Amino acid sequence: MNSIAKKVIAIALTATMALGFAACSSSKGGMTVEEGKLVVATNAFFPPYEYYEGEDIVGIDAEIAQAVADKLGLELVIEDVSFDSILAGIQAGKYDIGCAGMTVTEDRLKSVNFTTTYATGIQSVIVLEGSEITDVDTLLAGDYIVGVQSGTTGDIYMSDTPENGGVGEDRVDRYARGNDAVVALLSGKVDAVVIDNEPAKSFVEANEGLAILDTAYAEEEYAMAINKENQELLDAVNQALAELEADGTLDAIITKYIPA
Ligand code: ARG
């Protein structure tokens, strides 16, 4: 077990001992945008973190959000919105939490707080099978068009200048959903899609003729975003996450969707 996990468990144990049974059942209704509810914004086209199964939004984030809501004694309400509207909605007090496989970045930390990390990701490149783009350097060097989901870290990295490892704005096509970028790749509108590794794997599994390139991008940390003013909710969610980490719930949810 790494030291962060140990620390999380230590904190969880201390907090559990201090609060006793009260922590399990007390309602935290007053600190959310709608009394008694936990309004969670996501963009549900990002398997295995959030996606539709029939009418239902399922996935790692959906289950973790449910577990957190249960801990807080709140009713979970998931709102499926465009990814690039989540942070503004949290700032405006429309949603309590953004839970969308969202990467913690310095820039985002200027507008929202993030909870403790509950998962990690790496940016991946999807190409058509047999594509002449065989590695990231080829992708960056050519005049290829890259499809991304608007407002994501894939978008941010690719839109940066070539000196900074991007392809520049002109070569980036933005789509509202990850799926739409993949459809554009399949129909030849873009030459590659840059998106997080687990959704990339899901898209490649779900569609014939796609391949993933190895990349050397750094690992990103996923966390939930919360309004900067709402320290009470941040503390409560972190407490819930620590308990869910300590009792193995987080691990169980993640390995259910991403078998080791
Ligand atoms: N991890 C990436 C980011 O923060 C992509 C997240 C996209 N999430 C989604 N639910 N569509 O920016």
GROMACS .gro file of C-alpha atoms and ligand atoms in nm:
model
  272
    1MET     CA    1   0.000   0.000   0.000
    2ASN     CA    2   0.143   0.340  -0.088
    3SER     CA    3   0.183   0.616   0.165
    4ILE     CA    4  -0.108   0.820   0.032
    5ALA     CA    5  -0.341   0.525   0.075
    6LYS     CA    6  -0.208   0.472   0.428
    7LYS     CA    7  -0.260   0.835   0.506
    8VAL     CA    8  -0.613   0.823   0.368
    9ILE     CA    9  -0.690   0.524   0.585
   10ALA     CA   10  -0.535   0.687   0.890
   11ILE     CA   11  -0.743   0.999   0.838
   12ALA     CA   12  -1.053   0.790   0.778
   13LEU     CA   13  -1.002   0.592   1.096
   14THR     CA   14  -0.945   0.902   1.306
   15ALA     CA   15  -1.249   1.073   1.162
   16THR     CA   16  -1.467   0.766   1.202
   17MET     CA   17  -1.366   0.728   1.565
   18ALA     CA   18  -1.428   1.095   1.633
   19LEU     CA   19  -1.770   1.107   1.472
   20GLY     CA   20  -1.891   0.764   1.573
   21PHE     CA   21  -2.222   0.660   1.426
   22ALA     CA   22  -2.334   1.015   1.358
   23ALA     CA   23  -2.129   1.027   1.038
   24CYS     CA   24  -2.323   0.741   0.883
   25SER     CA   25  -2.670   0.882   0.908
   26SER     CA   26  -2.658   1.258   0.950
   27SER     CA   27  -2.806   1.451   0.658
   28LYS     CA   28  -2.595   1.727   0.508
   29GLY     CA   29  -2.892   1.881   0.329
   30GLY     CA   30  -2.821   2.246   0.410
   31MET     CA   31  -2.496   2.266   0.219
   32THR     CA   32  -2.617   2.163  -0.128
   33VAL     CA   33  -2.791   2.359  -0.403
   34GLU     CA   34  -3.114   2.169  -0.350
   35GLU     CA   35  -3.218   2.067  -0.001
   36GLY     CA   36  -3.172   1.694   0.052
   37LYS     CA   37  -3.015   1.639  -0.289
   38LEU     CA   38  -2.665   1.609  -0.429
   39VAL     CA   39  -2.671   1.751  -0.781
   40VAL     CA   40  -2.381   1.603  -0.976
   41ALA     CA   41  -2.289   1.725  -1.323
   42THR     CA   42  -2.120   1.492  -1.569
   43ASN     CA   43  -2.093   1.431  -1.941
   44ALA     CA   44  -2.211   1.076  -1.987
   45PHE     CA   45  -2.024   0.973  -2.299
   46PHE     CA   46  -1.703   0.874  -2.130
   47PRO     CA   47  -1.698   0.500  -2.065
   48PRO     CA   48  -1.614   0.337  -1.826
   49TYR     CA   49  -1.646   0.646  -1.603
   50GLU     CA   50  -1.993   0.753  -1.719
   51TYR     CA   51  -2.210   0.625  -1.999
   52TYR     CA   52  -2.568   0.527  -2.073
   53GLU     CA   53  -2.704   0.180  -2.021
   54GLY     CA   54  -3.052   0.228  -2.159
   55GLU     CA   55  -3.187   0.534  -1.977
   56ASP     CA   56  -2.950   0.501  -1.685
   57ILE     CA   57  -2.615   0.668  -1.641
   58VAL     CA   58  -2.374   0.405  -1.509
   59GLY     CA   59  -1.999   0.377  -1.465
   60ILE     CA   60  -1.727   0.442  -1.211
   61ASP     CA   61  -1.816   0.806  -1.146
   62ALA     CA   62  -2.189   0.732  -1.130
   63GLU     CA   63  -2.132   0.461  -0.869
   64ILE     CA   64  -1.884   0.664  -0.666
   65ALA     CA   65  -2.121   0.962  -0.672
   66GLN     CA   66  -2.402   0.733  -0.551
   67ALA     CA   67  -2.184   0.597  -0.270
   68VAL     CA   68  -2.086   0.951  -0.165
   69ALA     CA   69  -2.450   1.068  -0.173
   70ASP     CA   70  -2.549   0.769   0.041
   71LYS     CA   71  -2.278   0.855   0.295
   72LEU     CA   72  -2.405   1.213   0.313
   73GLY     CA   73  -2.768   1.105   0.341
   74LEU     CA   74  -2.855   1.290   0.018
   75GLU     CA   75  -3.051   1.189  -0.289
   76LEU     CA   76  -2.826   1.169  -0.595
   77VAL     CA   77  -2.934   1.366  -0.901
   78ILE     CA   78  -2.705   1.325  -1.203
   79GLU     CA   79  -2.722   1.591  -1.473
   80ASP     CA   80  -2.575   1.505  -1.812
   81VAL     CA   81  -2.436   1.831  -1.955
   82SER     CA   82  -2.162   1.930  -2.196
   83PHE     CA   83  -1.820   1.879  -2.040
   84ASP     CA   84  -1.708   2.235  -2.100
   85SER     CA   85  -2.005   2.376  -1.906
   86ILE     CA   86  -1.946   2.180  -1.585
   87LEU     CA   87  -1.701   2.416  -1.412
   88ALA     CA   88  -1.905   2.728  -1.490
   89GLY     CA   89  -2.217   2.552  -1.360
   90ILE     CA   90  -2.043   2.470  -1.034
   91GLN     CA   91  -1.921   2.828  -0.997
   92ALA     CA   92  -2.271   2.957  -1.069
   93GLY     CA   93  -2.419   2.731  -0.799
   94LYS     CA   94  -2.617   2.516  -1.045
   95TYR     CA   95  -2.445   2.190  -0.949
   96ASP     CA   96  -2.291   2.074  -0.625
   97ILE     CA   97  -2.025   1.856  -0.778
   98GLY     CA   98  -1.862   1.791  -1.112
   99CYS     CA   99  -1.784   1.422  -1.139
  100ALA     CA  100  -1.673   1.347  -1.492
  101GLY     CA  101  -1.334   1.178  -1.500
  102MET     CA  102  -1.215   1.532  -1.453
  103THR     CA  103  -0.842   1.593  -1.434
  104VAL     CA  104  -0.707   1.820  -1.162
  105THR     CA  105  -0.517   2.104  -1.331
  106GLU     CA  106  -0.357   2.422  -1.199
  107ASP     CA  107  -0.583   2.624  -1.421
  108ARG     CA  108  -0.905   2.460  -1.305
  109LEU     CA  109  -0.794   2.500  -0.943
  110LYS     CA  110  -0.825   2.875  -0.997
  111SER     CA  111  -1.202   2.840  -1.040
  112VAL     CA  112  -1.301   2.537  -0.830
  113ASN     CA  113  -1.177   2.316  -0.549
  114PHE     CA  114  -1.103   1.950  -0.609
  115THR     CA  115  -1.164   1.662  -0.372
  116THR     CA  116  -0.900   1.398  -0.308
  117THR     CA  117  -0.810   1.196  -0.615
  118TYR     CA  118  -1.003   0.874  -0.676
  119ALA     CA  119  -0.859   0.758  -1.011
  120THR     CA  120  -0.591   0.832  -1.269
  121GLY     CA  121  -0.574   0.856  -1.646
  122ILE     CA  122  -0.329   0.913  -1.929
  123GLN     CA  123  -0.397   1.081  -2.263
  124SER     CA  124  -0.410   0.831  -2.549
  125VAL     CA  125  -0.411   0.869  -2.925
  126ILE     CA  126  -0.668   0.674  -3.130
  127VAL     CA  127  -0.603   0.628  -3.503
  128LEU     CA  128  -0.750   0.413  -3.780
  129GLU     CA  129  -0.595   0.068  -3.798
  130GLY     CA  130  -0.308   0.075  -4.046
  131SER     CA  131  -0.278   0.454  -4.024
  132GLU     CA  132   0.050   0.612  -4.130
  133ILE     CA  133   0.041   0.782  -3.789
  134THR     CA  134   0.230   0.522  -3.591
  135ASP     CA  135   0.352   0.732  -3.301
  136VAL     CA  136   0.293   1.065  -3.132
  137ASP     CA  137   0.592   1.234  -3.298
  138THR     CA  138   0.449   1.155  -3.642
  139LEU     CA  139   0.114   1.296  -3.532
  140LEU     CA  140   0.269   1.617  -3.403
  141ALA     CA  141   0.504   1.666  -3.697
  142GLY     CA  142   0.257   1.613  -3.983
  143ASP     CA  143  -0.035   1.833  -4.082
  144TYR     CA  144  -0.287   1.592  -3.936
  145ILE     CA  145  -0.616   1.706  -3.786
  146VAL     CA  146  -0.677   1.595  -3.429
  147GLY     CA  147  -1.026   1.542  -3.288
  148VAL     CA  148  -1.082   1.615  -2.919
  149GLN     CA  149  -1.366   1.657  -2.674
  150SER     CA  150  -1.413   2.028  -2.619
  151GLY     CA  151  -1.262   2.166  -2.300
  152THR     CA  152  -1.084   1.845  -2.198
  153THR     CA  153  -0.717   1.813  -2.119
  154GLY     CA  154  -0.676   1.644  -2.460
  155ASP     CA  155  -0.812   1.965  -2.614
  156ILE     CA  156  -0.591   2.184  -2.396
  157TYR     CA  157  -0.270   1.989  -2.473
  158MET     CA  158  -0.334   1.956  -2.846
  159SER     CA  159  -0.437   2.320  -2.888
  160ASP     CA  160  -0.103   2.430  -2.744
  161THR     CA  161   0.184   2.523  -2.974
  162PRO     CA  162   0.416   2.257  -3.125
  163GLU     CA  163   0.699   2.376  -2.895
  164ASN     CA  164   0.476   2.278  -2.604
  165GLY     CA  165   0.380   1.940  -2.743
  166GLY     CA  166   0.055   2.041  -2.914
  167VAL     CA  167  -0.044   2.071  -3.279
  168GLY     CA  168  -0.188   2.424  -3.250
  169GLU     CA  169  -0.549   2.549  -3.262
  170ASP     CA  170  -0.573   2.524  -3.641
  171ARG     CA  171  -0.528   2.150  -3.641
  172VAL     CA  172  -0.771   2.077  -3.358
  173ASP     CA  173  -1.137   1.985  -3.423
  174ARG     CA  174  -1.351   2.009  -3.111
  175TYR     CA  175  -1.650   1.786  -3.046
  176ALA     CA  176  -1.914   1.800  -2.773
  177ARG     CA  177  -1.869   1.432  -2.685
  178GLY     CA  178  -1.582   1.187  -2.704
  179ASN     CA  179  -1.802   0.961  -2.920
  180ASP     CA  180  -1.851   1.237  -3.176
  181ALA     CA  181  -1.474   1.272  -3.214
  182VAL     CA  182  -1.447   0.896  -3.268
  183VAL     CA  183  -1.724   0.905  -3.529
  184ALA     CA  184  -1.532   1.185  -3.705
  185LEU     CA  185  -1.222   0.964  -3.705
  186LEU     CA  186  -1.415   0.669  -3.850
  187SER     CA  187  -1.555   0.887  -4.127
  188GLY     CA  188  -1.216   1.037  -4.210
  189LYS     CA  189  -1.291   1.392  -4.090
  190VAL     CA  190  -1.002   1.381  -3.844
  191ASP     CA  191  -0.682   1.177  -3.850
  192ALA     CA  192  -0.657   1.100  -3.480
  193VAL     CA  193  -0.844   1.146  -3.153
  194VAL     CA  194  -0.671   1.241  -2.829
  195ILE     CA  195  -0.865   1.129  -2.523
  196ASP     CA  196  -0.811   0.960  -2.185
  197ASN     CA  197  -0.687   0.599  -2.199
  198GLU     CA  198  -0.982   0.409  -2.053
  199PRO     CA  199  -1.244   0.577  -2.273
  200ALA     CA  200  -1.002   0.526  -2.563
  201LYS     CA  201  -0.996   0.152  -2.492
  202SER     CA  202  -1.376   0.141  -2.469
  203PHE     CA  203  -1.417   0.323  -2.801
  204VAL     CA  204  -1.164   0.096  -2.972
  205GLU     CA  205  -1.341  -0.214  -2.835
  206ALA     CA  206  -1.679  -0.085  -2.946
  207ASN     CA  207  -1.575   0.001  -3.304
  208GLU     CA  208  -1.396  -0.203  -3.569
  209GLY     CA  209  -1.087  -0.065  -3.734
  210LEU     CA  210  -0.941   0.153  -3.458
  211ALA     CA  211  -0.605   0.131  -3.283
  212ILE     CA  212  -0.442   0.303  -2.984
  213LEU     CA  213  -0.089   0.443  -3.000
  214ASP     CA  214   0.153   0.424  -2.709
  215THR     CA  215   0.212   0.765  -2.562
  216ALA     CA  216   0.450   0.909  -2.306
  217TYR     CA  217   0.198   1.151  -2.161
  218ALA     CA  218   0.210   1.198  -1.785
  219GLU     CA  219  -0.050   1.046  -1.559
  220GLU     CA  220  -0.344   1.271  -1.470
  221GLU     CA  221  -0.540   1.260  -1.148
  222TYR     CA  222  -0.919   1.253  -1.149
  223ALA     CA  223  -1.114   1.424  -0.875
  224MET     CA  224  -1.453   1.583  -0.816
  225ALA     CA  225  -1.488   1.958  -0.856
  226ILE     CA  226  -1.673   2.163  -0.594
  227ASN     CA  227  -1.754   2.533  -0.557
  228LYS     CA  228  -1.470   2.720  -0.387
  229GLU     CA  229  -1.708   2.875  -0.134
  230ASN     CA  230  -1.842   2.539  -0.021
  231GLN     CA  231  -1.572   2.416   0.216
  232GLU     CA  232  -1.833   2.224   0.415
  233LEU     CA  233  -1.928   2.010   0.117
  234LEU     CA  234  -1.563   1.962   0.019
  235ASP     CA  235  -1.482   1.836   0.368
  236ALA     CA  236  -1.787   1.611   0.376
  237VAL     CA  237  -1.712   1.458   0.034
  238ASN     CA  238  -1.346   1.407   0.122
  239GLN     CA  239  -1.453   1.238   0.443
  240ALA     CA  240  -1.692   1.013   0.249
  241LEU     CA  241  -1.422   0.931  -0.008
  242ALA     CA  242  -1.176   0.844   0.268
  243GLU     CA  243  -1.427   0.605   0.422
  244LEU     CA  244  -1.505   0.449   0.084
  245GLU     CA  245  -1.134   0.409   0.020
  246ALA     CA  246  -1.073   0.255   0.362
  247ASP     CA  247  -1.351  -0.002   0.335
  248GLY     CA  248  -1.256  -0.108  -0.017
  249THR     CA  249  -1.565   0.036  -0.189
  250LEU     CA  250  -1.367   0.259  -0.428
  251ASP     CA  251  -1.144  -0.029  -0.534
  252ALA     CA  252  -1.441  -0.257  -0.584
  253ILE     CA  253  -1.618  -0.002  -0.805
  254ILE     CA  254  -1.308   0.064  -1.014
  255THR     CA  255  -1.219  -0.304  -1.067
  256LYS     CA  256  -1.582  -0.378  -1.158
  257TYR     CA  257  -1.541  -0.151  -1.461
  258ILE     CA  258  -1.165  -0.185  -1.520
  259PRO     CA  259  -1.074  -0.547  -1.445
  260ALA     CA  260  -0.710  -0.561  -1.330
  261ARG     N1  261  -0.981   1.389  -1.805
  261ARG     C1  262  -1.014   1.477  -1.910
  261ARG     C2  263  -1.031   1.615  -1.856
  261ARG     O1  264  -1.047   1.653  -1.761
  261ARG     C3  265  -1.138   1.439  -1.987
  261ARG     C4  266  -1.263   1.426  -1.908
  261ARG     C5  267  -1.387   1.409  -1.995
  261ARG     N2  268  -1.497   1.365  -1.917
  261ARG     C6  269  -1.620   1.335  -1.960
  261ARG     N3  270  -1.707   1.290  -1.878
  261ARG     N4  271  -1.654   1.351  -2.084
  261ARG     O2  272  -1.034   1.712  -1.894
   0.00000   0.00000   0.00000
